[in-house]
Amino acid sequence: MKGSLDEALKRRLKIMIIEECEKEEVTPDDVDDDVQLFSDASGLELDSLDALQILMGLQIQFGIRLEDSKAFRRHVTTINELADFIQPD
Amino acid sequence: MIYIHAIGIHNTIPDNQLPDLKCELKALSGKVYRRIDHFIQLAIIGAHKAVGELNLSPQTAIYMTSGQGDIMVFDRVRRQRYFQKMLSKPVDFVNLSSNAAGFYVASHLGLKGKNLFLLHHHFPVQVTLLAAQNALNLRQQKAILVGGVDEWIPKPELAKKLLGVDEATVLGEGSNWLLLKAEAEAALATFALEPGTLDKIELQRLLLSVEAGTFLAFGSRFPAAEVADIMLINKGCKRYHFEASCAYYETLPLYVLNRFLGQEQGRLLHLDVSKGRYMVMRVDNNT
């Protein structure tokens, strides 16, 4: 199943992001699947240190290793796109 | 002469569970902090208890010490790096910087002065207070917030090994702070530290010279028999008991000074020992 159709995977990703970035005031339901995570619209107020934390979270919890910042910017955009990258089909 | 203007005590004996300091910090300060670990939370809580309600000069310096530092994060990073062959998390890496806790304390209190983190095996508190005493006496600083912070960890084997204490020792955690200034106005007490280590004969001479009624407190490394011997040197001195109120951590002497000043009236000499050499601190809130 494509990642963006896998609700359980997307929930795990949201929980990972919330935990890694210590955004306890945010619930997984608050994070929209199609909103750019690093935009004002997400309401997460993430910064570059959060990006590094997410990078490590992806490696530890999902076995995904993104080698450079370009790869990160390409794949860690929205929850749907990140889920599709982790689980293409 | 150096004067103590504020004290703050945070001292706990955790019951097999790491205290939730995040909630405590929020309740105490009304602020929510991200990216800080238990050790840093502990540092902020103790400093806030000491001076959180005061209007400090932004140039107030911070001199902080610890027996074991941010040992929980250190242990996690060590395991990730050497056993799991992974990079540490960025936040852990940042927080392991020696004075990351001092940085957060300064940010919390709005301080922009000198910020030092000092370590010394066996005499961390005394060496830090000595540096503060010198800076104030030389008028290099007008006010220094001195803190000793040690966290309790659920698996204390590594901490006990680092500290050189035996297996049976019960570890506690504490964050104890005091504000030192060279000015007497509105001070709680005077503070003085013998500037060097003493041998037994020098210690005896010093104890014979103190006034009757002076309290003596002993560092945790003192053997019981030696405490009994020292109490016989000057029979006008009284033992200050604090041991039942705390478990062991390396910066306990700051807790002892602060506890005394919070509960007693008079003069206290705090004695500590390492490898046959003694260090003596004196506080007096008689006036």
Short mmCIF file of C-alpha atoms in Angstrom, two decimals:
data_model
loop_
_atom_site.label_atom_id
_atom_site.label_comp_id
_atom_site.label_asym_id
_atom_site.label_seq_id
_atom_site.Cartn_x
_atom_site.Cartn_y
_atom_site.Cartn_z
CA MET A 1 0.00 0.00 0.00
CA LYS A 2 1.22 3.46 -0.87
CA GLY A 3 2.36 5.35 2.23
CA SER A 4 -0.03 8.25 1.78
CA LEU A 5 -2.92 5.75 1.94
CA ASP A 6 -1.59 4.07 5.08
CA GLU A 7 -3.19 5.92 8.00
CA ALA A 8 -1.23 3.95 10.61
CA LEU A 9 2.09 4.87 9.01
CA LYS A 10 1.13 8.53 8.77
CA ARG A 11 0.09 8.55 12.41
CA ARG A 12 3.45 7.02 13.39
CA LEU A 13 5.23 9.73 11.40
CA LYS A 14 3.24 12.47 13.09
CA ILE A 15 3.91 11.05 16.54
CA MET A 16 7.61 10.76 15.72
CA ILE A 17 7.75 14.40 14.60
CA ILE A 18 5.83 15.61 17.66
CA GLU A 19 8.08 13.63 20.00
CA GLU A 20 11.37 14.48 18.32
CA CYS A 21 10.50 18.17 18.24
CA GLU A 22 8.92 18.16 21.73
CA LYS A 23 5.67 19.66 20.53
CA GLU A 24 3.51 18.17 23.25
CA GLU A 25 0.84 20.80 22.78
CA VAL A 26 0.21 19.42 19.28
CA THR A 27 -1.74 16.19 18.66
CA PRO A 28 -1.35 13.98 15.56
CA ASP A 29 -4.82 15.11 14.49
CA ASP A 30 -3.62 18.71 14.40
CA VAL A 31 -1.08 17.90 11.69
CA ASP A 32 -2.60 18.10 8.22
CA ASP A 33 -1.40 15.43 5.77
CA ASP A 34 -0.96 17.88 2.91
CA VAL A 35 0.45 20.93 4.63
CA GLN A 36 4.15 21.77 4.25
CA LEU A 37 5.65 20.79 7.60
CA PHE A 38 8.20 23.61 7.58
CA SER A 39 5.72 26.33 6.69
CA ASP A 40 3.78 28.72 8.90
CA ALA A 41 0.60 26.98 7.82
CA SER A 42 1.56 23.79 9.66
CA GLY A 43 1.38 25.56 13.01
CA LEU A 44 4.36 23.47 14.17
CA GLU A 45 6.90 26.31 14.08
CA LEU A 46 9.73 23.97 13.18
CA ASP A 47 13.29 25.20 12.64
CA SER A 48 16.59 23.80 11.39
CA LEU A 49 17.37 21.99 14.66
CA ASP A 50 13.96 20.32 14.44
CA ALA A 51 14.90 19.22 10.92
CA LEU A 52 17.98 17.49 12.30
CA GLN A 53 15.95 15.85 15.05
CA ILE A 54 13.44 14.57 12.46
CA LEU A 55 16.33 13.29 10.37
CA MET A 56 17.58 11.23 13.31
CA GLY A 57 14.04 10.09 14.14
CA LEU A 58 13.59 8.79 10.61
CA GLN A 59 16.85 6.90 10.88
CA ILE A 60 16.14 5.39 14.29
CA GLN A 61 12.44 4.59 13.95
CA PHE A 62 12.08 3.93 10.22
CA GLY A 63 15.58 2.93 9.11
CA ILE A 64 15.58 5.79 6.59
CA ARG A 65 18.88 7.52 6.04
CA LEU A 66 18.78 10.85 4.22
CA GLU A 67 22.36 11.71 3.38
CA ASP A 68 22.10 15.40 2.62
CA SER A 69 19.93 18.45 3.07
CA LYS A 70 18.73 18.31 -0.54
CA ALA A 71 17.32 14.83 -0.03
CA PHE A 72 15.70 16.01 3.19
CA ARG A 73 14.08 19.00 1.49
CA ARG A 74 12.87 16.75 -1.34
CA HIS A 75 11.23 14.11 0.83
CA VAL A 76 10.32 15.75 4.13
CA THR A 77 7.75 18.18 2.78
CA THR A 78 4.30 16.99 3.78
CA ILE A 79 3.21 13.95 5.75
CA ASN A 80 1.77 12.39 2.58
CA GLU A 81 4.98 12.85 0.60
CA LEU A 82 7.14 11.60 3.44
CA ALA A 83 4.90 8.56 3.85
CA ASP A 84 5.13 7.83 0.10
CA PHE A 85 8.91 8.11 0.25
CA ILE A 86 9.10 5.62 3.12
CA GLN A 87 6.53 3.27 1.60
CA PRO A 88 6.38 3.77 -2.20
CA ASP A 89 3.87 0.99 -2.80
CA MET B 1 34.28 39.96 52.85
CA ILE B 2 31.79 38.10 50.68
CA TYR B 3 28.05 38.12 51.33
CA ILE B 4 25.27 35.71 50.50
CA HIS B 5 22.19 37.52 49.20
CA ALA B 6 19.88 34.69 48.19
CA ILE B 7 19.67 30.93 48.46
CA GLY B 8 17.70 28.30 46.58
CA ILE B 9 17.34 24.64 47.46
CA HIS B 10 16.10 21.82 45.29
CA ASN B 11 16.94 18.54 46.94
CA THR B 12 15.24 15.18 46.41
CA ILE B 13 15.74 11.51 47.10
CA PRO B 14 14.03 9.90 44.10
CA ASP B 15 12.16 6.71 44.81
CA ASN B 16 13.30 4.58 41.87
CA GLN B 17 11.65 6.95 39.44
CA LEU B 18 13.03 9.97 37.68
CA PRO B 19 11.17 13.06 38.92
CA ASP B 20 9.11 14.81 36.24
CA LEU B 21 10.82 18.15 36.25
CA LYS B 22 9.22 19.44 33.07
CA CYS B 23 5.88 19.88 34.85
CA GLU B 24 7.58 21.27 37.94
CA LEU B 25 9.52 23.78 35.88
CA LYS B 26 6.36 24.90 34.09
CA ALA B 27 4.49 25.26 37.39
CA LEU B 28 7.36 27.18 38.96
CA SER B 29 8.27 29.53 36.16
CA GLY B 30 5.22 29.51 33.92
CA LYS B 31 7.47 28.83 30.95
CA VAL B 32 7.61 25.85 28.62
CA TYR B 33 11.04 24.86 27.43
CA ARG B 34 11.79 22.58 24.51
CA ARG B 35 15.03 20.71 23.89
CA ILE B 36 16.27 20.70 27.44
CA ASP B 37 16.96 17.53 29.34
CA HIS B 38 16.58 16.60 32.99
CA PHE B 39 19.92 18.07 34.03
CA ILE B 40 19.16 21.44 32.48
CA GLN B 41 15.63 21.44 33.90
CA LEU B 42 17.16 20.76 37.30
CA ALA B 43 19.61 23.65 36.93
CA ILE B 44 16.85 26.12 35.98
CA ILE B 45 14.57 25.01 38.83
CA GLY B 46 17.28 25.50 41.48
CA ALA B 47 18.38 28.85 40.09
CA HIS B 48 14.78 30.01 39.82
CA LYS B 49 14.14 29.08 43.46
CA ALA B 50 17.14 31.19 44.47
CA VAL B 51 16.68 34.32 42.40
CA GLY B 52 13.63 33.87 40.15
CA GLU B 53 11.71 36.56 42.03
CA LEU B 54 14.63 39.00 42.30
CA ASN B 55 15.52 41.81 39.97
CA LEU B 56 19.07 40.76 39.11
CA SER B 57 21.55 42.92 37.26
CA PRO B 58 21.94 41.49 33.73
CA GLN B 59 25.69 41.45 34.36
CA THR B 60 25.35 38.91 37.19
CA ALA B 61 27.75 36.05 36.45
CA ILE B 62 26.92 32.36 36.66
CA TYR B 63 29.43 29.90 38.10
CA MET B 64 28.05 26.41 37.95
CA THR B 65 29.47 23.07 38.97
CA SER B 66 28.47 19.43 39.09
CA GLY B 67 29.93 16.15 40.24
CA GLN B 68 28.83 14.14 37.23
CA GLY B 69 27.33 16.66 34.82
CA ASP B 70 24.66 15.70 32.33
CA ILE B 71 25.34 12.01 32.88
CA MET B 72 22.08 10.61 31.50
CA VAL B 73 22.59 12.23 28.12
CA PHE B 74 26.30 11.45 28.23
CA ASP B 75 25.48 7.78 28.78
CA ARG B 76 22.90 7.76 25.97
CA VAL B 77 25.29 9.41 23.53
CA ARG B 78 28.09 7.07 24.59
CA ARG B 79 25.90 4.02 23.92
CA GLN B 80 24.69 5.36 20.58
CA ARG B 81 28.17 6.19 19.42
CA TYR B 82 30.19 3.23 20.62
CA PHE B 83 27.70 0.37 20.83
CA GLN B 84 25.00 1.21 18.30
CA LYS B 85 27.47 2.99 15.96
CA MET B 86 25.04 5.85 15.46
CA LEU B 87 25.35 9.59 15.53
CA SER B 88 23.88 11.24 18.59
CA LYS B 89 20.75 13.31 18.27
CA PRO B 90 21.49 16.98 17.61
CA VAL B 91 19.74 18.18 20.74
CA ASP B 92 21.72 15.70 22.88
CA PHE B 93 24.93 16.85 21.23
CA VAL B 94 24.13 20.51 21.93
CA ASN B 95 23.06 19.85 25.51
CA LEU B 96 26.28 18.00 26.25
CA SER B 97 28.30 21.17 25.80
CA SER B 98 29.79 21.82 29.20
CA ASN B 99 27.88 24.99 29.95
CA ALA B 100 24.65 24.37 28.04
CA ALA B 101 22.84 24.32 31.39
CA GLY B 102 24.46 27.62 32.34
CA PHE B 103 23.31 29.08 29.03
CA TYR B 104 19.71 28.07 29.71
CA VAL B 105 19.85 29.39 33.28
CA ALA B 106 21.17 32.70 31.95
CA SER B 107 18.43 32.83 29.31
CA HIS B 108 15.78 32.03 31.89
CA LEU B 109 16.96 34.80 34.21
CA GLY B 110 17.84 37.32 31.50
CA LEU B 111 21.53 37.35 32.41
CA LYS B 112 24.31 38.31 30.01
CA GLY B 113 27.35 38.17 32.30
CA LYS B 114 30.19 35.69 32.55
CA ASN B 115 29.07 32.08 32.46
CA LEU B 116 31.40 29.40 33.78
CA PHE B 117 31.06 25.67 34.29
CA LEU B 118 33.72 24.32 36.63
CA LEU B 119 34.56 20.74 37.47
CA HIS B 120 36.77 19.35 40.17
CA HIS B 121 36.86 15.82 41.44
CA HIS B 122 35.96 15.70 45.16
CA PHE B 123 35.89 19.49 45.77
CA PRO B 124 33.63 20.82 42.99
CA VAL B 125 31.66 23.18 45.23
CA GLN B 126 34.66 24.53 47.10
CA VAL B 127 36.68 25.17 43.94
CA THR B 128 33.74 26.93 42.30
CA LEU B 129 33.12 29.06 45.37
CA LEU B 130 36.82 29.84 45.56
CA ALA B 131 36.75 31.12 41.98
CA ALA B 132 33.69 33.20 42.83
CA GLN B 133 35.25 34.51 46.03
CA ASN B 134 38.39 35.57 44.15
CA ALA B 135 36.43 37.27 41.38
CA LEU B 136 34.39 39.24 43.91
CA ASN B 137 37.38 40.15 46.07
CA LEU B 138 39.27 41.34 43.00
CA ARG B 139 36.16 43.31 41.96
CA GLN B 140 36.10 41.46 38.65
CA GLN B 141 32.43 40.70 39.31
CA LYS B 142 29.77 42.48 41.33
CA ALA B 143 27.41 39.55 41.73
CA ILE B 144 27.79 35.84 41.04
CA LEU B 145 25.10 33.21 41.03
CA VAL B 146 26.80 29.98 42.14
CA GLY B 147 25.06 26.67 41.55
CA GLY B 148 25.74 23.01 42.12
CA VAL B 149 23.65 20.59 40.08
CA ASP B 150 23.61 16.79 40.17
CA GLU B 151 20.94 14.57 38.70
CA TRP B 152 19.77 11.18 39.89
CA ILE B 153 19.75 8.46 37.29
CA PRO B 154 17.68 5.28 37.22
CA LYS B 155 20.74 3.10 36.60
CA PRO B 156 23.33 4.60 38.91
CA GLU B 157 26.23 2.19 38.25
CA LEU B 158 28.01 4.56 35.88
CA ALA B 159 27.48 7.53 38.19
CA LYS B 160 28.86 5.61 41.18
CA LYS B 161 31.88 4.57 39.14
CA LEU B 162 32.53 8.15 38.04
CA LEU B 163 32.06 9.49 41.55
CA GLY B 164 34.12 6.76 43.19
CA VAL B 165 31.46 5.88 45.73
CA ASP B 166 30.62 2.36 46.88
CA GLU B 167 27.68 0.29 45.68
CA ALA B 168 25.68 0.80 48.87
CA THR B 169 25.65 4.59 48.56
CA VAL B 170 22.17 5.96 47.92
CA LEU B 171 22.26 8.71 45.32
CA GLY B 172 20.01 11.74 45.37
CA GLU B 173 19.65 14.77 43.19
CA GLY B 174 19.94 18.44 43.88
CA SER B 175 20.23 21.88 42.41
CA ASN B 176 21.36 24.34 45.04
CA TRP B 177 22.22 27.93 44.31
CA LEU B 178 23.33 31.02 46.12
CA LEU B 179 23.83 34.60 45.08
CA LEU B 180 27.14 36.10 46.20
CA LYS B 181 28.08 39.76 46.26
CA ALA B 182 30.84 41.83 47.77
CA GLU B 183 28.33 44.26 49.24
CA ALA B 184 26.83 43.83 52.72
CA GLU B 185 23.56 45.71 52.31
CA ALA B 186 20.52 43.40 52.56
CA ALA B 187 22.72 40.31 52.80
CA LEU B 188 21.50 37.09 54.43
CA ALA B 189 24.91 35.98 55.67
CA THR B 190 28.65 36.24 55.26
CA PHE B 191 30.66 33.64 53.39
CA ALA B 192 34.33 32.75 53.54
CA LEU B 193 36.37 29.87 52.21
CA GLU B 194 39.86 28.91 53.30
CA PRO B 195 41.72 29.54 50.06
CA GLY B 196 43.76 26.33 50.07
CA THR B 197 43.58 22.79 51.34
CA LEU B 198 44.65 22.17 54.93
CA ASP B 199 46.50 19.29 56.51
CA LYS B 200 45.30 17.77 59.78
CA ILE B 201 47.45 20.04 61.98
CA GLU B 202 46.28 23.17 60.17
CA LEU B 203 42.69 22.00 60.52
CA GLN B 204 43.15 21.41 64.27
CA ARG B 205 44.63 24.90 64.66
CA LEU B 206 41.71 26.43 62.79
CA LEU B 207 39.11 24.53 64.81
CA LEU B 208 40.74 25.55 68.10
CA SER B 209 40.41 29.18 67.07
CA VAL B 210 36.66 29.15 66.35
CA GLU B 211 34.15 30.58 68.81
CA ALA B 212 32.06 28.37 71.06
CA GLY B 213 28.66 27.57 69.60
CA THR B 214 29.99 27.21 66.05
CA PHE B 215 28.29 24.42 64.12
CA LEU B 216 30.38 21.86 62.23
CA ALA B 217 29.07 20.02 59.18
CA PHE B 218 30.98 17.20 57.55
CA GLY B 219 31.22 16.21 53.91
CA SER B 220 29.93 12.77 52.95
CA ARG B 221 33.42 11.35 52.42
CA PHE B 222 34.37 11.73 56.08
CA PRO B 223 34.76 8.40 57.88
CA ALA B 224 32.57 8.31 61.01
CA ALA B 225 35.58 7.75 63.27
CA GLU B 226 37.31 10.85 61.94
CA VAL B 227 34.17 12.94 62.48
CA ALA B 228 34.14 11.79 66.11
CA ASP B 229 37.84 12.72 66.50
CA ILE B 230 37.34 16.18 65.00
CA MET B 231 34.34 16.88 67.23
CA LEU B 232 36.66 16.37 70.21
CA ILE B 233 39.14 19.07 69.08
CA ASN B 234 36.96 21.98 70.17
CA LYS B 235 34.25 20.88 72.57
CA GLY B 236 32.50 24.24 72.21
CA CYS B 237 31.51 23.31 68.64
CA LYS B 238 28.21 21.62 67.84
CA ARG B 239 27.60 19.07 65.13
CA TYR B 240 25.22 20.21 62.39
CA HIS B 241 23.17 17.22 61.26
CA PHE B 242 21.70 17.29 57.79
CA GLU B 243 22.33 13.73 56.67
CA ALA B 244 18.79 12.41 57.15
CA SER B 245 17.37 15.01 54.79
CA CYS B 246 19.35 14.05 51.70
CA ALA B 247 21.07 11.30 49.78
CA TYR B 248 24.54 11.55 48.27
CA TYR B 249 25.48 13.79 45.41
CA GLU B 250 28.75 15.53 44.79
CA THR B 251 27.49 19.10 45.15
CA LEU B 252 25.83 18.39 48.49
CA PRO B 253 27.96 21.00 50.34
CA LEU B 254 25.93 23.76 48.68
CA TYR B 255 22.75 22.14 49.95
CA VAL B 256 24.24 21.99 53.46
CA LEU B 257 25.17 25.68 53.47
CA ASN B 258 21.77 26.71 52.11
CA ARG B 259 19.86 24.43 54.47
CA PHE B 260 21.75 25.83 57.43
CA LEU B 261 21.05 29.41 56.39
CA GLY B 262 17.39 28.60 55.84
CA GLN B 263 16.89 26.86 59.17
CA GLU B 264 19.49 27.95 61.72
CA GLN B 265 20.96 31.08 63.16
CA GLY B 266 24.67 31.19 63.81
CA ARG B 267 27.99 30.22 62.35
CA LEU B 268 28.67 27.05 60.38
CA LEU B 269 31.97 25.55 59.31
CA HIS B 270 31.61 23.00 56.53
CA LEU B 271 34.51 20.56 56.42
CA ASP B 272 35.31 18.31 53.51
CA VAL B 273 38.14 15.89 52.89
CA SER B 274 39.91 14.30 49.97
CA LYS B 275 43.12 12.28 50.12
CA GLY B 276 43.98 13.58 53.58
CA ARG B 277 43.55 17.26 52.68
CA TYR B 278 40.73 19.37 54.04
CA MET B 279 38.73 22.30 52.73
CA VAL B 280 36.75 24.54 55.04
CA MET B 281 33.87 26.89 54.22
CA ARG B 282 32.29 29.26 56.70
CA VAL B 283 28.87 30.91 56.67
CA ASP B 284 27.53 33.20 59.37
CA ASN B 285 24.04 34.68 59.59
CA ASN B 286 24.39 35.89 63.17
CA THR B 287 23.98 39.57 62.48
#
